[in-house]
Coordinates of C-alpha atoms (C1' of nucleotides) in Angstrom, one line a residue:
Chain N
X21 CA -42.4 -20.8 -14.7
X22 CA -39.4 -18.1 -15.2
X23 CA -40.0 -16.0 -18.7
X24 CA -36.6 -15.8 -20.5
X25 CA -37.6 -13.6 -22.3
X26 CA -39.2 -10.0 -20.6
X27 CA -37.8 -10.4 -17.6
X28 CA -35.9 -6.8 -17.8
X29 CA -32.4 -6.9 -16.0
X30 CA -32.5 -5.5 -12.3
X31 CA -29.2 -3.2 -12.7
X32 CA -31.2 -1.9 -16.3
X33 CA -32.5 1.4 -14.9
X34 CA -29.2 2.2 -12.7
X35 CA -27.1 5.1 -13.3
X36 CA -24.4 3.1 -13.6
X37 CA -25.6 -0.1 -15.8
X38 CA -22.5 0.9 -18.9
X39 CA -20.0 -0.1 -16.2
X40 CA -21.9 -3.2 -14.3
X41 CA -20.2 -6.3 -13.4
X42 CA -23.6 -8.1 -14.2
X43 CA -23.5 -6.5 -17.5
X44 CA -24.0 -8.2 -20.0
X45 CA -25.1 -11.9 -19.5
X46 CA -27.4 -14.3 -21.1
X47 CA -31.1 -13.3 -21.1
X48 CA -31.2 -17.1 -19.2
X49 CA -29.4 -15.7 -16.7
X50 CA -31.1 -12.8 -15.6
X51 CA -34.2 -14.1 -13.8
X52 CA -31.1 -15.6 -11.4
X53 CA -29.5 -12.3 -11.1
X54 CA -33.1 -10.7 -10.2
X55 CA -33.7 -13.5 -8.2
X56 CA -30.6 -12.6 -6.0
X57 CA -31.3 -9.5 -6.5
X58 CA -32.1 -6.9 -3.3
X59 CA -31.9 -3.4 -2.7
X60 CA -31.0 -1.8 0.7
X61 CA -30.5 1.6 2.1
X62 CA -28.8 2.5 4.5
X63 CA -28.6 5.7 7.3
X64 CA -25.4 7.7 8.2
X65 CA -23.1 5.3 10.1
X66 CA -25.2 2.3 9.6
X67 CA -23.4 -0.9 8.7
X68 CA -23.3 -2.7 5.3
X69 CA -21.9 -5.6 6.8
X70 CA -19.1 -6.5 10.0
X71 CA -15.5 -6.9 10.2
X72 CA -15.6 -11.3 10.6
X73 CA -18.9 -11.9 9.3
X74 CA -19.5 -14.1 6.7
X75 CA -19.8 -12.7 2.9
X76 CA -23.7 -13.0 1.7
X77 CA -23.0 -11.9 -1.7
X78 CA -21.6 -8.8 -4.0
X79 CA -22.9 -5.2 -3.1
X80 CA -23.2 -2.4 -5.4
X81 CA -22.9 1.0 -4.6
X82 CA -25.9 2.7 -6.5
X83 CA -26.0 6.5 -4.1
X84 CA -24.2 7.9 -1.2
X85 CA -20.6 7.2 0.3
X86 CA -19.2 4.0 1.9
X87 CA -16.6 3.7 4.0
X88 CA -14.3 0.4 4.0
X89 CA -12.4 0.2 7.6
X90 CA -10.5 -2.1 9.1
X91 CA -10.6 -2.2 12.6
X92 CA -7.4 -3.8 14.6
X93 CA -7.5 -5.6 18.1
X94 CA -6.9 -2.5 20.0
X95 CA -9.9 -0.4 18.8
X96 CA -8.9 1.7 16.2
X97 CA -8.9 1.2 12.6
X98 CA -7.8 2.2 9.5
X99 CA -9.9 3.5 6.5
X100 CA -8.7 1.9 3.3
X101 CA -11.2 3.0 0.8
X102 CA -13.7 5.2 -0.1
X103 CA -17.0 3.5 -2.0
X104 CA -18.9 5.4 -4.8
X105 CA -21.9 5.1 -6.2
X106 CA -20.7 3.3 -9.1
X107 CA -18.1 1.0 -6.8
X108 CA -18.3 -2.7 -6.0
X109 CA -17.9 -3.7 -2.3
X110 CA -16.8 -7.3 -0.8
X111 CA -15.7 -8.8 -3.6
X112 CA -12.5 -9.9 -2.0
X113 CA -14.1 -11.9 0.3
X114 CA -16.8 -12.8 -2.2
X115 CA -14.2 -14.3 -4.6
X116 CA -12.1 -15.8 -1.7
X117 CA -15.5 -17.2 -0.2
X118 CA -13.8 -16.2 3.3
X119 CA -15.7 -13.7 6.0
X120 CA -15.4 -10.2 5.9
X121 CA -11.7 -8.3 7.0
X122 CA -12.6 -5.0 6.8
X123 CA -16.2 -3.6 7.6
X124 CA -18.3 -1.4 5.5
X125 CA -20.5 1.4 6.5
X126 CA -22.1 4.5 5.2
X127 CA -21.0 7.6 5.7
X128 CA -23.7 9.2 4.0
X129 CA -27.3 8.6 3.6
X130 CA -26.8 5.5 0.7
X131 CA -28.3 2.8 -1.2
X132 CA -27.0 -0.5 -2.2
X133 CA -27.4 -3.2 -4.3
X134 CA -26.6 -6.6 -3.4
X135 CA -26.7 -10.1 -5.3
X136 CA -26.5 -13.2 -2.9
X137 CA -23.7 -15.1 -2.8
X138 CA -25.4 -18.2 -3.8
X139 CA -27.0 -16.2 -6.9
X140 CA -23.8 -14.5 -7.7
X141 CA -22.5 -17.5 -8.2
X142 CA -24.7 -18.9 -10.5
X143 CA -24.8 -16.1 -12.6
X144 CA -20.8 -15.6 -12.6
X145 CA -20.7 -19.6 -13.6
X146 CA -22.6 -19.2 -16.7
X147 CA -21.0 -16.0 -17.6
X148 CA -17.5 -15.3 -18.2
X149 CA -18.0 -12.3 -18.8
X150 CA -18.6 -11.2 -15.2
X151 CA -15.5 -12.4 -13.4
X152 CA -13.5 -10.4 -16.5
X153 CA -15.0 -7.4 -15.4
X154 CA -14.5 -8.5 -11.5
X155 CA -11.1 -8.9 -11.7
X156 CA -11.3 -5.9 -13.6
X157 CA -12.1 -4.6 -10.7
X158 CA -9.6 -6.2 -8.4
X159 CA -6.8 -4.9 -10.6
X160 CA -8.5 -1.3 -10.5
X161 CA -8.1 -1.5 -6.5
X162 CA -4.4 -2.6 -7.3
X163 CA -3.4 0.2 -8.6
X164 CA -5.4 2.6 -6.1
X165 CA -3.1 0.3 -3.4
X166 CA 0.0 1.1 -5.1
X167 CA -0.9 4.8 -5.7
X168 CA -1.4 5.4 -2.1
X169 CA 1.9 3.6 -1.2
X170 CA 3.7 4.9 -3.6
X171 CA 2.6 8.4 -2.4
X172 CA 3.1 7.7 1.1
X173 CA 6.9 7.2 0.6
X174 CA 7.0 9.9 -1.7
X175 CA 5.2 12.9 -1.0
X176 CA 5.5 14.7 2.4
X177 CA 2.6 14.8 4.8
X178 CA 1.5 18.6 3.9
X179 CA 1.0 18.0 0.1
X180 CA -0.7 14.4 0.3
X181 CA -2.9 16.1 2.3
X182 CA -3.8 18.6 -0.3
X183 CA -3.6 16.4 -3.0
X184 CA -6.8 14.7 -1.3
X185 CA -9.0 17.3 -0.3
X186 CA -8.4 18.5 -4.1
X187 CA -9.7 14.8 -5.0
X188 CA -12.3 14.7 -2.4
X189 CA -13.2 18.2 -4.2
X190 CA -14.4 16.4 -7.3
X191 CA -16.6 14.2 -6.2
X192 CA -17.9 16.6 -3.4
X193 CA -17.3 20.2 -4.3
X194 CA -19.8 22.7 -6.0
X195 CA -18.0 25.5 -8.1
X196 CA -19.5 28.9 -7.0
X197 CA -17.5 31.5 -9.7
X198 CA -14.2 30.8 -9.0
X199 CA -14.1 29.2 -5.7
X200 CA -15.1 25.1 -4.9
X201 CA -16.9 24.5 -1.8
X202 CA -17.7 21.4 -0.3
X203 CA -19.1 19.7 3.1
X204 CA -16.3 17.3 4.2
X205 CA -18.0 13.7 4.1
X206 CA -15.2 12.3 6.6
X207 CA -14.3 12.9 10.2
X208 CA -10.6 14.5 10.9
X209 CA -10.1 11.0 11.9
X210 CA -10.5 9.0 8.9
X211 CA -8.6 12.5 6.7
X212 CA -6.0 11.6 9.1
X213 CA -6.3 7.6 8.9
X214 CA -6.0 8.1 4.9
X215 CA -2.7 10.0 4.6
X216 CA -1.4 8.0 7.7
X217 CA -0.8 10.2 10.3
X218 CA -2.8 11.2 14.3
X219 CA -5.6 13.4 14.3
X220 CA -3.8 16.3 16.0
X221 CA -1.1 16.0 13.6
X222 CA -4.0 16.1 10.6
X223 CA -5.4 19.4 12.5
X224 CA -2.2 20.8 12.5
X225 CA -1.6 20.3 8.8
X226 CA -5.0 21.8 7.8
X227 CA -3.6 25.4 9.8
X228 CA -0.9 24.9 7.8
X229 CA -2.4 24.5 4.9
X230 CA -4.8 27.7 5.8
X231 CA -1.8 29.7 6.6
X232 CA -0.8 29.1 3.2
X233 CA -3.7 30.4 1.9
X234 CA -4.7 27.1 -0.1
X235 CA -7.9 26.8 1.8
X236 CA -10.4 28.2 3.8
X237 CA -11.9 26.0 6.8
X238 CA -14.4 26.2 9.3
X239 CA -15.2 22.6 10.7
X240 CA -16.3 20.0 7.9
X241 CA -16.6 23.2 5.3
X242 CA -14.0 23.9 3.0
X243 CA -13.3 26.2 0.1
X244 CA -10.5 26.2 -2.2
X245 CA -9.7 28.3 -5.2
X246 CA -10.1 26.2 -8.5
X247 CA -7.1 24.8 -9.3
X248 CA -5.3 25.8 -12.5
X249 CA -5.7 23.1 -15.6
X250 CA -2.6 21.1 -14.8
X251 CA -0.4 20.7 -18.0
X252 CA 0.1 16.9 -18.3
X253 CA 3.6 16.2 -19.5
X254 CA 2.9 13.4 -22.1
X255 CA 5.4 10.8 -22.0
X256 CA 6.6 9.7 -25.1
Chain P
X27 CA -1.4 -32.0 -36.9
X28 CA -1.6 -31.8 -33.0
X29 CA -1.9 -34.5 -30.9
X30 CA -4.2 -33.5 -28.6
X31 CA -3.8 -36.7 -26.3
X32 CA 0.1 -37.1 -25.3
X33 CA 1.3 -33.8 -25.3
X34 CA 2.5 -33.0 -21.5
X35 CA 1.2 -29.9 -19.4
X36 CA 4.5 -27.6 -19.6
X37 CA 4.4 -27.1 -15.6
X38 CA 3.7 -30.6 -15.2
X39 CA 7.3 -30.8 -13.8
X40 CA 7.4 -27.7 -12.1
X41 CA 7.7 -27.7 -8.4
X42 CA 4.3 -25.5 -8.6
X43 CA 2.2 -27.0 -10.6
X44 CA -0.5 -28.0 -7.7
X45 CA -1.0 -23.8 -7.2
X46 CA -0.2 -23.3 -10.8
X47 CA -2.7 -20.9 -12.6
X48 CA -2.4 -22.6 -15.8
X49 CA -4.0 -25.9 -13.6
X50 CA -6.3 -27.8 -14.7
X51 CA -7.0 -27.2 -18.0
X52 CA -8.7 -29.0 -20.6
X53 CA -6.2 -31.4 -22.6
X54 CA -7.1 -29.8 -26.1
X55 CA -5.6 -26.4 -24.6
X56 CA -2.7 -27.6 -23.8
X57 CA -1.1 -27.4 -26.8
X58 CA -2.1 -23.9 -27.2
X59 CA -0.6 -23.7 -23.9
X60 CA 2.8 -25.2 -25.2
X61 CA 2.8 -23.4 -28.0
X62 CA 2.9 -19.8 -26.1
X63 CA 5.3 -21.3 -23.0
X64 CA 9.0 -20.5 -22.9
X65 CA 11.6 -20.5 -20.1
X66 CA 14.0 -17.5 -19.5
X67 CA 16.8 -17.3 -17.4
X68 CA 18.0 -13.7 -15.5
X69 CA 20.8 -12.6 -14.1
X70 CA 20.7 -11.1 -10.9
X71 CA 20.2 -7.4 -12.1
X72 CA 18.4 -8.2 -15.2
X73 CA 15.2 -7.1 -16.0
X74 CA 12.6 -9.3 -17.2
X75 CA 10.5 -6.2 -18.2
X76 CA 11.1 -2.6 -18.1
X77 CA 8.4 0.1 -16.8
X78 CA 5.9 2.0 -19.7
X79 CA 7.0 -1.4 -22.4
X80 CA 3.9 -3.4 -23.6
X81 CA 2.3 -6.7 -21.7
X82 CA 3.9 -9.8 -23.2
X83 CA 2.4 -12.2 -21.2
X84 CA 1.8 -13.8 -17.8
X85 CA 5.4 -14.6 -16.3
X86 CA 5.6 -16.8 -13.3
X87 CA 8.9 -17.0 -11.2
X88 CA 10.0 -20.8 -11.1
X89 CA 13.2 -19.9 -8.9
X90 CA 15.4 -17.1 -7.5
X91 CA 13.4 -13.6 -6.8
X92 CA 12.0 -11.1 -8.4
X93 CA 11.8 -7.2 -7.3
X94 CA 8.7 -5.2 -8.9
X95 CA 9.2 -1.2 -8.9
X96 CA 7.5 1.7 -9.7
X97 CA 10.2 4.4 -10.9
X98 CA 9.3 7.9 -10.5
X99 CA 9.8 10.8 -12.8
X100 CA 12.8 11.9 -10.5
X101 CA 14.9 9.3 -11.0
X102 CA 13.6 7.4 -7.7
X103 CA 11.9 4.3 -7.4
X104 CA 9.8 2.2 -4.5
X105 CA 9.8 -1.2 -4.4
X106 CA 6.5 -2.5 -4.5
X107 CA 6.8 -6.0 -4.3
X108 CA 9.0 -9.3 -3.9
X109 CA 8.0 -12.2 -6.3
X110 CA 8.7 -15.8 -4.7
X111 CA 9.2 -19.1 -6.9
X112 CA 4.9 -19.9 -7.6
X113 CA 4.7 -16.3 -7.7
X114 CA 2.9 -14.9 -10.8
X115 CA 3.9 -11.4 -11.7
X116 CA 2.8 -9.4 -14.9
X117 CA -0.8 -10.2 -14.8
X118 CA -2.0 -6.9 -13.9
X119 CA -0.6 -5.0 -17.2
X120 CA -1.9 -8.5 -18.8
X121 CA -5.8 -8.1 -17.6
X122 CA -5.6 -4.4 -18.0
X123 CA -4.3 -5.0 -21.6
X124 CA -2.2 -2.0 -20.6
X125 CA 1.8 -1.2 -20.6
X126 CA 3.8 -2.3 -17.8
X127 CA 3.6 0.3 -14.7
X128 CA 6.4 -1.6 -12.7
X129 CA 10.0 -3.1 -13.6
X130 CA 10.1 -6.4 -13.2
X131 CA 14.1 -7.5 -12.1
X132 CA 15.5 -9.9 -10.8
X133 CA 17.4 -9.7 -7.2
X134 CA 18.9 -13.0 -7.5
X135 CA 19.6 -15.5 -10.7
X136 CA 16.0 -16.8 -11.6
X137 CA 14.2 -18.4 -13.7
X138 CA 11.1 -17.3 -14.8
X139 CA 8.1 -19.2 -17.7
X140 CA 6.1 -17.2 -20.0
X141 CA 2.9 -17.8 -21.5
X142 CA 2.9 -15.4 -24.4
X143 CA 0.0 -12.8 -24.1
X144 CA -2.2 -14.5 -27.5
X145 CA -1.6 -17.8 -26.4
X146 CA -2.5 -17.0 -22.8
X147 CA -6.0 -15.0 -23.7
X148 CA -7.1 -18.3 -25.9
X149 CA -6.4 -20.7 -22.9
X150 CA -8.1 -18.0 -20.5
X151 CA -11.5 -18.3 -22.7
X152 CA -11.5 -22.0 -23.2
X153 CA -10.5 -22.6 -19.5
X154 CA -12.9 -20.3 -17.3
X155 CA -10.8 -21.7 -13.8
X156 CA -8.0 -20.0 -15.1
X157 CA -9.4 -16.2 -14.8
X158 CA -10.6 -17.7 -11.5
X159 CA -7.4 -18.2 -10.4
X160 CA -5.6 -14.8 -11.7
X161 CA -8.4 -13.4 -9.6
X162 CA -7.4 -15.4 -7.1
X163 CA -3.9 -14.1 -7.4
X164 CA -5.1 -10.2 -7.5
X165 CA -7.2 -10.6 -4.7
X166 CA -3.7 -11.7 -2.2
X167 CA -2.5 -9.1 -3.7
X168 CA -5.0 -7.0 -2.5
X169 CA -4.8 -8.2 0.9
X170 CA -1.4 -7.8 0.7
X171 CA -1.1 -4.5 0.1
X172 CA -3.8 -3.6 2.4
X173 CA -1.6 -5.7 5.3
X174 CA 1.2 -2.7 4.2
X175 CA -1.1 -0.1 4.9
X176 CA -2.4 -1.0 8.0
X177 CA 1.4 -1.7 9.1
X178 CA 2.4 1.4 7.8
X179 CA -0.2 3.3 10.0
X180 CA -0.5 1.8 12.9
X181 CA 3.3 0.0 13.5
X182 CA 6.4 2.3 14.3
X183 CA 9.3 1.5 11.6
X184 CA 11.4 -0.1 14.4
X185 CA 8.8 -3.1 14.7
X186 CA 8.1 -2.8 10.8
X187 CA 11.7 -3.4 10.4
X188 CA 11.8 -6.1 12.8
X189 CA 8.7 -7.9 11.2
X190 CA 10.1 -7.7 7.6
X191 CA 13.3 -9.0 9.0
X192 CA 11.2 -12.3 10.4
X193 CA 9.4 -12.5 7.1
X194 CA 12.7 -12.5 5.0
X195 CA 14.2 -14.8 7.7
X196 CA 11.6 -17.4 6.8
X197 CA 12.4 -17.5 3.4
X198 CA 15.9 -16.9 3.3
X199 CA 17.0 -18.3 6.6
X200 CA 19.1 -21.2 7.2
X201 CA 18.6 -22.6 11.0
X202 CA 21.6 -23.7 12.9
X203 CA 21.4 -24.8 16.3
X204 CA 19.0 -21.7 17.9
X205 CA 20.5 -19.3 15.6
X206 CA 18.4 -18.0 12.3
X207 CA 21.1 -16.6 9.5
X208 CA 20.8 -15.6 6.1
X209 CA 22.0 -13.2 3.2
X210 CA 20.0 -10.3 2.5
X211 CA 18.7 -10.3 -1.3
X212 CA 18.4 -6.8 -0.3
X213 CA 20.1 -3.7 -0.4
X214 CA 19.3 -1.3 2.5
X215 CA 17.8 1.0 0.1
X216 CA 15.0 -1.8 -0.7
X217 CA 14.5 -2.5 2.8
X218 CA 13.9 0.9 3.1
X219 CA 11.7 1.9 0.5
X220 CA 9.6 -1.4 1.9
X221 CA 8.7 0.2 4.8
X222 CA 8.4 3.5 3.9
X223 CA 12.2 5.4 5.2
X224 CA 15.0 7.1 3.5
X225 CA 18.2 5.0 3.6
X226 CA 20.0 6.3 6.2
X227 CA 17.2 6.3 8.4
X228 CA 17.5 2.2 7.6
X229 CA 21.1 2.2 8.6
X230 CA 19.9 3.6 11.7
X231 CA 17.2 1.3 12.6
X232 CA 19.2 -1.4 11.5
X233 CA 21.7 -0.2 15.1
X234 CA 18.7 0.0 17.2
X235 CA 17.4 -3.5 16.8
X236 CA 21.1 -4.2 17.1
X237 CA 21.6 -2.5 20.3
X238 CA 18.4 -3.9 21.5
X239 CA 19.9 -7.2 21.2
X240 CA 17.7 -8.7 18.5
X241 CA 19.8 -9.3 15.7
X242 CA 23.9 -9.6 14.6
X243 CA 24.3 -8.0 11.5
X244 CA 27.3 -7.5 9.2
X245 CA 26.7 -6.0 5.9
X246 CA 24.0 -8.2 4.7
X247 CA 24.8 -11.1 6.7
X248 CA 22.1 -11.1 9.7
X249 CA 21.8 -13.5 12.5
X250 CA 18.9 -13.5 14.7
X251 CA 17.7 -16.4 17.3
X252 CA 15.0 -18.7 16.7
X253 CA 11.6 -16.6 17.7
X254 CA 9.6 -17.9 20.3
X255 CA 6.3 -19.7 18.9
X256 CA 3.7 -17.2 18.7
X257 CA 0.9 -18.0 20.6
X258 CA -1.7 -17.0 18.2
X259 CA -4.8 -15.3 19.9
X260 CA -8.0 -17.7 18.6
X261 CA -10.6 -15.0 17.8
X262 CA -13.7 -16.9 18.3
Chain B
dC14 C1' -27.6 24.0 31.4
dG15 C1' -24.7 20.2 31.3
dC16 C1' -23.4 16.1 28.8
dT17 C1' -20.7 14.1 25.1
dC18 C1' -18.0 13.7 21.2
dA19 C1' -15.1 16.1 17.8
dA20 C1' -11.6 19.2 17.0
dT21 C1' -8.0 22.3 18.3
dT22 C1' -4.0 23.8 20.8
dG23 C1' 0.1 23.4 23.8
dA24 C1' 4.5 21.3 25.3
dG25 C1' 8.1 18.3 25.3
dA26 C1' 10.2 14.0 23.8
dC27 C1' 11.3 11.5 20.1
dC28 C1' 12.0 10.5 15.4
dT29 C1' 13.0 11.3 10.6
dC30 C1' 14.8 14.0 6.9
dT31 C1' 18.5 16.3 4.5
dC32 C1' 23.0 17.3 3.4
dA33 C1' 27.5 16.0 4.1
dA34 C1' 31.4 13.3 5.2
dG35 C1' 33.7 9.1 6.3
dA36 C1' 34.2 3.9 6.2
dC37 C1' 34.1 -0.3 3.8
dA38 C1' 34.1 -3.8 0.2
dC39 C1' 35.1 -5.0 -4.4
dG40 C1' 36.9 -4.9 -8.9
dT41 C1' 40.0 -3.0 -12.4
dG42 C1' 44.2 -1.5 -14.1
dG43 C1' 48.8 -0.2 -13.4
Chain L
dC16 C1' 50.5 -6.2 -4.9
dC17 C1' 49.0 -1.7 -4.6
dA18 C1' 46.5 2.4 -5.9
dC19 C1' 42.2 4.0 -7.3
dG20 C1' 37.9 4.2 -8.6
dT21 C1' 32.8 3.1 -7.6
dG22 C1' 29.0 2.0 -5.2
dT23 C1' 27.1 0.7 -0.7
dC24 C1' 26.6 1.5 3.9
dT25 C1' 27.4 4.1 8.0
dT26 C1' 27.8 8.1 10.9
dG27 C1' 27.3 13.0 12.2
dA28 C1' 24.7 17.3 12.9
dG29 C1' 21.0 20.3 12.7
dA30 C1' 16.5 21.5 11.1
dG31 C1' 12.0 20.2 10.9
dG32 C1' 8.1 17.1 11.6
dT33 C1' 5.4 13.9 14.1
dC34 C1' 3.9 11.6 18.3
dT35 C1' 2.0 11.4 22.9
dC36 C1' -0.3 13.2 26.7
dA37 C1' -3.1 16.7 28.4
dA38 C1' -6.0 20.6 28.5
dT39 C1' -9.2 23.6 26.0
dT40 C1' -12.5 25.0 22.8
dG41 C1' -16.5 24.1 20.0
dA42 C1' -20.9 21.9 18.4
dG43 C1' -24.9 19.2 18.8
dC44 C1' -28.5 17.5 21.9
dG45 C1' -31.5 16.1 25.6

DNA sequence: CGCTCAATTGAGACCTCTCAAGACACGTGG
DNA sequence: CCACGTGTCTTGAGAGGTCTCAATTGAGCG
């Protein structure tokens, strides 16, 4: 009934197929993987899954921007991570086998790629392989974790701020001569959720950061001078 | 040449061995396990690795307590994390294959086992549970980390200090009559990179809670009364 | 046009940071 | 035992930054 054999893996035309989890496993196992297999897209602000619902696999970023948010009892919430095409989303509670704590939803126009829990499971039992590259994964978020608290108690407010829009520039910018230009993919409110301050406190710090001349701004538009090659220092 | 039958798990006597991730594993890798296992004693001070050195293998803290810090190019450091007796530390530099990006010291005298990185690969690919439960491990690290970001953006530092106060307390309080006391492991400049201050900013909180009536402090002997029972809120 | 939501701006209270100086505990050596 | 360091902790003062609450502006849309 299944053919081990032709089946071709689901993930095998992806962009990002060097760098999958699911990649590689026993030619047995991939008529499981395509049998969990699904692909989804998704519209602006529509919602890969809820904050307390329960896991139904491991999703795969495979176009657009997700946004992981946690939201607390008293209505707000707190972006923790930005998902690119490329990134793996729920994991945590895939490999915990516990619900949902943070929600994920698209802030741009995206597609995903999910393998069902039960399927995932399956495939993850007969190969090794993919909970290696899944806590690969895990330690990856780690250090993104530290980073931001490390930079949090470090840097002041002003030049976190910069040092994101300069990241937010490479993935989003388009060089024009000597200038980068980009359309801001996030609200003030989740720029202001990721450095850790109010909105009207992020607002201010964008004037500031205009008055300096670093950037130019008019709503979610933003141009910026290309920055210099920064000169790592190589540590012995 | 080995006996593959009598040898004895080398956390079989350890206090936890039931959340151990070297549990269960298949008798012929225990010897493999032996092999690669040693038990190290530190000073309070001493460092049972230093930042940018090479993994050596998973460590996990048997008694006494273990600070993990990221030390910065300026001389500063943050204190990243707080490693309890069951507490495995290490494991990301060990997954990543990658040099240490923390110190590992210890606060207190402690006791720490190592499996030796070779010896602790082999069991990892004979025993497939015990990846499962180093990703186990990174993932509550993940979710704690993510708890200090949340707290960190949506708590002022007067309740962050009062909540890490209540979470030492727990571990390092002693209960007499309706009183909670214990000795700091901390200096005030750990307390205060934990949530995110400069020292004297610590000192300062530290008088608030004190003139609020929460706590009797002197020096790093703190006395606080029993907390009420927290009536959790059951989130249906 | 008027609604709504996002973003900015204003004002004042509050907090934190930095730099500096003092208080305190602890250990060493005279 | 005392003097003297040393490191930790506390306190002070002023500048600067952030927060909150409120009002205003701006942009998208029926």
């Amino acid at each position: 009934m299944t053919n081990t054999h032709d089946t071709p893996h689901p993930c095998g035309k992806c962009a990002f197929y060097a760098g999958s989890i699911w990649q590689p496993i026993s030619s047995g196992s991939i008529s499981v993987l395509t049998q969990g297999f699904s692909r989804k897209e998704l519209d602006a602000g529509q919602a890969l899954y809820e904050q307390g619902t329960e896991n139904r696999g491991v999703f795969c970023v495979s176009k657009g921007l997700i946004a992981l948010r946690a939201l607390h009892p008293d209505g707000k919430s707190t972006l923790l991570k930005l998902a690119y095409p490329g990134d793996v989303v729920g994991y945590r509670s895939f490999l915990e086998n516990d619900c949902h704590k943070t929600e994920a939803r698209a802030l741009q126009p995206s597609k995903v790629c999910t393998v069902a829990q039960r399927d995932a499971n399956r495939v993850m039992q007969g190969n090794p392989l993919v909970l290696t590259k899944l806590a690969g994964r895990c330690v990856s978020e780690i250090n993104n974790s530290r980073e931001r608290i490390i930079s949090a108690a470090t840097l002041p407010n002003k030049k976190r701020l910069s040092a994101l829009l300069h990241r937010l520039m490479e993935s989003h910018g388009v060089r024009t001569g000597n200038t980068l230009r980009m359309q801001l993919p996030l609200s003030r409110s989740d720029l202001a959720d990721l450095i850790g301050v109010q909105p009207e406190t992020m607002s201010r710090l964008f004037k500031r950061l205009r008055d300096d001349g670093e950037l130019v701004i008019s709503g979610r538009d933003i141009q910026m001078p290309v920055p210099l090659p920064t000169r790592q220092v190589v540590s012995q």
